[in-house]
Short mmCIF file of C-alpha atoms in Angstrom, two decimals:
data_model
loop_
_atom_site.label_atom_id
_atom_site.label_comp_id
_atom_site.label_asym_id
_atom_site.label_seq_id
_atom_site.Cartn_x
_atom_site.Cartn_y
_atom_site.Cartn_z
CA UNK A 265 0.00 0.00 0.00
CA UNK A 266 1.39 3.35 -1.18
CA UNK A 267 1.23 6.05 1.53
CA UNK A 268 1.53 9.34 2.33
CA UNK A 269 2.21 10.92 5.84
CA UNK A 270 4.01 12.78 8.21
CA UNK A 271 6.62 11.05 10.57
CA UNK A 272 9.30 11.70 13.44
CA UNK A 273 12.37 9.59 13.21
CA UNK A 274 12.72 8.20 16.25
CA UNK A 275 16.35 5.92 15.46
CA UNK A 276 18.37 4.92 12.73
CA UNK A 277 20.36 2.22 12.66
CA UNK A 278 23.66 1.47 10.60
CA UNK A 279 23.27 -1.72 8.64
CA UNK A 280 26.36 -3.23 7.07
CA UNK A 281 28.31 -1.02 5.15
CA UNK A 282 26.12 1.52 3.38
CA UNK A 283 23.01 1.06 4.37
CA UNK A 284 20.66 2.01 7.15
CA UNK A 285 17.49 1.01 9.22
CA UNK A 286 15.44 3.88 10.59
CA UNK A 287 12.79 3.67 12.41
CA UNK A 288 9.95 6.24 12.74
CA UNK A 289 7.12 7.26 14.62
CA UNK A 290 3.97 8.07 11.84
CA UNK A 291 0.91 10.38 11.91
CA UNK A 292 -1.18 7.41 9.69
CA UNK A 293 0.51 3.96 10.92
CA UNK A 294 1.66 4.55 14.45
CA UNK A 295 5.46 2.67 14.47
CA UNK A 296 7.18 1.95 11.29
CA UNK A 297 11.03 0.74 10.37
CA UNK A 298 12.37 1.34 6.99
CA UNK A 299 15.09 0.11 5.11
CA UNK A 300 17.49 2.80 3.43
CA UNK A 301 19.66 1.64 0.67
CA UNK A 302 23.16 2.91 0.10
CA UNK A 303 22.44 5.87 2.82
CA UNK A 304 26.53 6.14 2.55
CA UNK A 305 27.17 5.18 -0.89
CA UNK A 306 26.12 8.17 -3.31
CA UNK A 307 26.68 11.81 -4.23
CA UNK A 308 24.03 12.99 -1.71
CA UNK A 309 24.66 10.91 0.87
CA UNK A 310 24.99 13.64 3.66
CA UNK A 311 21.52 14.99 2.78
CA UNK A 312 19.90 11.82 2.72
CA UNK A 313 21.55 10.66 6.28
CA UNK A 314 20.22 14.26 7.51
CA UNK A 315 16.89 13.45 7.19
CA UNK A 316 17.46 10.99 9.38
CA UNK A 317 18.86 12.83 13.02
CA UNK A 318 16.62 11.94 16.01
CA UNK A 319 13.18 13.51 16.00
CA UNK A 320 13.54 15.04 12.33
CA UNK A 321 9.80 15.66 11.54
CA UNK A 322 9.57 14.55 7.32
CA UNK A 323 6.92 14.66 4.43
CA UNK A 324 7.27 10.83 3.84
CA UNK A 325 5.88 8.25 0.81
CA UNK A 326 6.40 5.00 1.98
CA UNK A 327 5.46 1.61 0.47
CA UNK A 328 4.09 -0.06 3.73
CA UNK A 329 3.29 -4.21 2.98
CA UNK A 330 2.29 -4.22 6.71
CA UNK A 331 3.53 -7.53 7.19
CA UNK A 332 6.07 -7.20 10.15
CA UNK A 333 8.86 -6.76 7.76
CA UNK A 334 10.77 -3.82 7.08
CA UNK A 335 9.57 -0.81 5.03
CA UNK A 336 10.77 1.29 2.04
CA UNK A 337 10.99 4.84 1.41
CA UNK A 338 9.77 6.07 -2.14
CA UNK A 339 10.36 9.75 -1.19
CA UNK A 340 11.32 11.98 1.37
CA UNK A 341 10.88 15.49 2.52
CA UNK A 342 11.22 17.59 5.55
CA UNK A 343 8.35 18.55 6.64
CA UNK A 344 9.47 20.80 9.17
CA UNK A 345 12.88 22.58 8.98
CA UNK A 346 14.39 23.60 12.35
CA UNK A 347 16.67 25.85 12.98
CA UNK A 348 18.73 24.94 16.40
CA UNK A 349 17.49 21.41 17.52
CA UNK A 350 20.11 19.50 16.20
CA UNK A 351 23.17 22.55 16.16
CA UNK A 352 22.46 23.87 19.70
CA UNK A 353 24.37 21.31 21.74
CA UNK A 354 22.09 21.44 24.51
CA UNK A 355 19.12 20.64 22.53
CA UNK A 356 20.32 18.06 20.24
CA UNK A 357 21.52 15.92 23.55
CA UNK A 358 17.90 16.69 24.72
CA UNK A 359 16.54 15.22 21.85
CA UNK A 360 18.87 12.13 21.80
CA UNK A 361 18.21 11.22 24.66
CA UNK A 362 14.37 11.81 24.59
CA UNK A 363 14.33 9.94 21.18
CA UNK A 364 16.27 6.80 22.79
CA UNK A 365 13.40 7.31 25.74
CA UNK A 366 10.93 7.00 23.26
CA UNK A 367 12.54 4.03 21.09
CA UNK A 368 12.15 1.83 24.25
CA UNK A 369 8.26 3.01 25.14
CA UNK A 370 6.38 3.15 21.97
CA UNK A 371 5.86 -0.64 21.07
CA UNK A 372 3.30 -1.15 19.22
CA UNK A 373 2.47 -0.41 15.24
CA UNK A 374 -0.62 0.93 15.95
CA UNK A 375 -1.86 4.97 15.03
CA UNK A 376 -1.71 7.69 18.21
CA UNK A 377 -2.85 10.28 16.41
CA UNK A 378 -2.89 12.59 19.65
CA UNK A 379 0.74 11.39 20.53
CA UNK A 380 1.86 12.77 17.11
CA UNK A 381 0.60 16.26 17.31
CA UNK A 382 1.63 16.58 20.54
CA UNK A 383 4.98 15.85 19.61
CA UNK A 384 5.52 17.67 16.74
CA UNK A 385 4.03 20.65 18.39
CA UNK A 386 6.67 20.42 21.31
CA UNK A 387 9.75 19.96 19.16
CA UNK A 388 8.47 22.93 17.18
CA UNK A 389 8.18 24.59 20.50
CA UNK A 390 11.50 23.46 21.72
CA UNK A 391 13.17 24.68 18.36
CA UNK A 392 11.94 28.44 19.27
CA UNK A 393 12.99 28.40 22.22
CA UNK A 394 16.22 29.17 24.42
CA UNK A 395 14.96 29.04 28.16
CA UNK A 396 14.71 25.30 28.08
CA UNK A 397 15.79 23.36 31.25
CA UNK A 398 12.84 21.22 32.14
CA UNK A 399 11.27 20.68 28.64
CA UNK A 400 12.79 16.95 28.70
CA UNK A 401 10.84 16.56 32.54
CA UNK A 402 7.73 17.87 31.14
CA UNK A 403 7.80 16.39 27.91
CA UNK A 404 8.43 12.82 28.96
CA UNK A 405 5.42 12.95 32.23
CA UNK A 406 3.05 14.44 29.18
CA UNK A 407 3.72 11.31 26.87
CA UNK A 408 2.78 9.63 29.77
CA UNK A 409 -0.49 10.72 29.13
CA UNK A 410 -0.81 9.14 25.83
CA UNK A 411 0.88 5.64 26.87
CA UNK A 412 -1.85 4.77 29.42
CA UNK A 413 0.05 5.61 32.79
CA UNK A 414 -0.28 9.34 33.41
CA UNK A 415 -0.67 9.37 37.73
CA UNK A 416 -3.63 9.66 38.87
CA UNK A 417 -4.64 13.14 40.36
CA UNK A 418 -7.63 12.11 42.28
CA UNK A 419 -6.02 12.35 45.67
CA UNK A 420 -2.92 14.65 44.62
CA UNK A 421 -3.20 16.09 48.15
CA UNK A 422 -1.96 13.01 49.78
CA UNK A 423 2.12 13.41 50.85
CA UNK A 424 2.84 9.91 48.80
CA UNK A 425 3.13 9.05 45.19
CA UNK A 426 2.89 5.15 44.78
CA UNK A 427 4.78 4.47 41.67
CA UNK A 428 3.56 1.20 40.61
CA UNK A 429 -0.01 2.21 41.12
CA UNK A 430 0.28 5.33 40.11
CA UNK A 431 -1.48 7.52 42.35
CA UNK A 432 -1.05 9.55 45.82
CA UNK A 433 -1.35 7.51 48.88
CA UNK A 434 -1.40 8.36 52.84
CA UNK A 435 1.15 5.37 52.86
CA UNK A 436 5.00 5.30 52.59
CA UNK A 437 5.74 1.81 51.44
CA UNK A 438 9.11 0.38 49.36
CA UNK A 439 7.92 1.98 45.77
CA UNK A 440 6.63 5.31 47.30
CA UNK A 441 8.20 8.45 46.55
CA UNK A 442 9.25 10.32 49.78
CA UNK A 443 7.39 13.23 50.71
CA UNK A 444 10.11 15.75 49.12
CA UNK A 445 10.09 13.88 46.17
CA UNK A 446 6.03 13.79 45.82
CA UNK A 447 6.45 17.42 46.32
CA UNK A 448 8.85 18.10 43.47
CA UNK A 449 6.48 15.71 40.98
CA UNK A 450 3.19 17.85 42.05
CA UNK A 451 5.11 20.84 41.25
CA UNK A 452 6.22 19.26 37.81
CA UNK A 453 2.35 18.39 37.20
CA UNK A 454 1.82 21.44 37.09
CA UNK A 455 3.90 23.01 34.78
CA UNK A 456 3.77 23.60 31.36
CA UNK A 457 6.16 24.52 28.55
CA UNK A 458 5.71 28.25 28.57
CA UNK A 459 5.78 28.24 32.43
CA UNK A 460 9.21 29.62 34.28
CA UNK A 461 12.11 27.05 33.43
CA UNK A 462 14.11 27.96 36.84
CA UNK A 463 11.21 26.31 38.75
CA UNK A 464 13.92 23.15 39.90
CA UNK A 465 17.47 23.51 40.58
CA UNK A 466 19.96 20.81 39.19
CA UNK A 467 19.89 18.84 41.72
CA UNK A 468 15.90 18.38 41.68
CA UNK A 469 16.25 17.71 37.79
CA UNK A 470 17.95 14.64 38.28
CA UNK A 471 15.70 13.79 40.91
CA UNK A 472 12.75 14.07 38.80
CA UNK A 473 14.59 12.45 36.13
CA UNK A 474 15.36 9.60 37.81
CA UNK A 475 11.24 9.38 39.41
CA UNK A 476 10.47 9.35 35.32
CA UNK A 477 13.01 6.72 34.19
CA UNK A 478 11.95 4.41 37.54
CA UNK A 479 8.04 5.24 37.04
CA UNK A 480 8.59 4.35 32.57
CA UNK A 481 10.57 1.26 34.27
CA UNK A 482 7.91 0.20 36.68
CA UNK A 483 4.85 0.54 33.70
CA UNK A 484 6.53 -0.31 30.74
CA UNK A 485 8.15 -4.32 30.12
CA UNK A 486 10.81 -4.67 28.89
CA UNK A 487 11.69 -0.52 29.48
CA UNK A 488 15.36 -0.30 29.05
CA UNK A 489 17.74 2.51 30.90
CA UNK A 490 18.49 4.93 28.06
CA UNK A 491 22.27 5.00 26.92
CA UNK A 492 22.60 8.73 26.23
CA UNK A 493 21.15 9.60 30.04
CA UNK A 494 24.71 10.44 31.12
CA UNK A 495 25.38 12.77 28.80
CA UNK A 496 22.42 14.14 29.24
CA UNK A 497 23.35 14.46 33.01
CA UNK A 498 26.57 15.63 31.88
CA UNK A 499 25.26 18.67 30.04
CA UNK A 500 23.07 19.94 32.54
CA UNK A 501 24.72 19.39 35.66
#
């Protein structure tokens, strides 16, 4: 079947010499992995393998057999060209790592609309902006939303956050947040991408990082510990 969306590349893959495996995240199919021939092999090889830089947002045409088996491209465009995310250092280990988050959560082919547009209006965001400390944080407890685990704000005034059931509790057991780090998630909860980005110092942002990774960990099987989280660390410490 011959179609036509938009999709974020979530990772490429080199396969043998010249060739690569990329796998994106579509507006009409949900998951998808495509085969690129001779990525490294021709004249315009450095243009085609930009296409393919975590969380590029293309125009794609795509021959999709939907049989489990890999994909091919018939053509590609960009569908929307930013400016800093992958030359502002800061950003583009952002969106590795945030990419590498989102290569071990979404796994299954199947269409999330909503997921889409919300991404592709936060990278947009993210591209326009400089003041951007705590858009990984708020970005990855928002997908949250869209996977099926989002906490539960029913009894947010409780001093607990119960991280495999996902909801505030009177109780302190073994996988509740303490009350200081409950307190720094409510105040994450509440933010949003245009709010202040000094709301947490360092410290709290690897806190909170760490509560998201653990709380991905405890609702996602087979979640694996992102690769690119020390850099990350790294860069903003």
């Amino acid at each position: 079947m011959l179609v036509k969306t938009k999709a974020i590349v979530i990772s490429s893959l080199k396969f043998q010499e010249k060739s690569l495996i990329v796998k994106c995240f579509t507006l009409s199919s949900g998951l998808k992995s495509y085969f690129v021939r001779d990525a490294f092999s021709s004249r315009k090889a450095s243009q085609k393998i930009a296409y393919f830089q975590p969380f590029s947002i293309l125009e794609i045409e795509a021959v999709h057999k939907n049989k489990g088996t890999l994909e091919n491209f018939k053509e590609i465009k960009t569908a929307v060209p930013f400016q800093s995310i992958h030359t502002d250092i800061v950003k583009s280990t952002m969106v590795m790592f945030l990419s590498e988050m989102l290569h071990h959560s979404i796994q299954e082919e199947e269409k999330n609309e909503q997921l889409f547009l919300f991404l592709e209006t936060a990278l947009t965001w993210l591209d326009h902006h400089d003041e951007i400390s705590n858009f990984h944080l708020i970005l990855l407890l928002e997908i949250t939303k869209y996977l099926g685990f989002y906490p539960d704000l029913s009894d947010i005034d409780l001093p607990f956050f119960e991280m495999n059931e996902g909801g505030f509790t009177v109780f302190h057991n073994s996988s509740a947040l303490s009350e200081h780090e409950t307190n720094l998630l409510k105040k994450l909860i509440d933010l949003k991408f245009d709010n202040s980005q000094k709301v947490f110092n360092v410290i709290e942002r690897q806190i909170l990082l760490k509560i998201l990774i653990d709380f991905y960990s405890a609702h996602l099987e087979g979640f694996k510990r992102p690769k690119s989280l020390d850099i990350l660390k790294e860069i903003f410490s």
